[in-house]
């Protein structure tokens, strides 16, 4: 597998199986200079993964995520509004039967399904599933952005929350820490105890990762046996039907080269399996056609839950 195909875990996929969908130029700041670079958005004809070629180097990626990056904007009073909103209540009802199966929770889930249909929206796993978990659950928000979600969960009584983000988002750390949320510094995930987390959440982060398999393997190490990995990210599906991508009025939504990959269910599932996860459930959102999914950590062959628990305690 070449470095170009780092976004796919199948060695049978190669640049020879891909075609160019789009060619773009991007400007970025390198010190005091403004540089230009050319990229192609290529589509793998085997697994329908779309990826940026060549992958931007590290210094270029860093230039995209400065402190004024749009998704690092201040959260304001948004967390308190969200925590008490009907959206959060319905999101919890939608997936309660997944984590706590019962006839009552099944009925609640069906009511939330009706609400979804009427609103023509999709309740994502990244929003709904954590709300069904115990408030003592250990949850990591990988790529916390504004920190709004973590703050809302803290207001709802979740007491073991942690967040991780790039160094350029350092200005959010104080507020999160002041609300009892553990902030993991850049590069600090490797120091966390293995098998210590119940859930890891990636909300619109997967498409930004230059080494997605490496990140998934690291998160696999941190999750307890059968711990949950929740992800929502843009997919390639809105673009497969567009014959003239260059002429599309929605071209900017691709965010090339900031979005390094637009996955299909097949390509994302391959990466998850390669990292040791099993996809338990997946959906495509109604409006934007994002992929939202829940995966579970699988035990290593020959290892038992008892062995892993002992490792976590050591």
PDB file of C-alpha atoms in Angstrom, residues 9 33 39 46 57 155 183 193 259 272-274:
ATOM      1  CA  UNK A   9      -6.924  -0.646   4.764  1.00  0.00           C
ATOM      2  CA  UNK A  33       5.083  33.341   2.903  1.00  0.00           C
ATOM      3  CA  UNK A  39      -4.322  18.546  -5.325  1.00  0.00           C
ATOM      4  CA  UNK A  46     -13.309  -0.611  -5.703  1.00  0.00           C
ATOM      5  CA  UNK A  57       2.355  17.664   4.462  1.00  0.00           C
ATOM      6  CA  UNK A 155     -24.275  19.924  32.842  1.00  0.00           C
ATOM      7  CA  UNK A 183      -8.134  17.910  28.883  1.00  0.00           C
ATOM      8  CA  UNK A 193      -4.273   3.867  30.846  1.00  0.00           C
ATOM      9  CA  UNK A 259     -11.110  17.115   4.295  1.00  0.00           C
ATOM     10  CA  UNK A 272     -12.290  -0.143  11.598  1.00  0.00           C
ATOM     11  CA  UNK A 273     -11.857  -3.893  11.120  1.00  0.00           C
ATOM     12  CA  UNK A 274      -8.127  -3.446  10.528  1.00  0.00           C
TER      13      UNK A 274
END
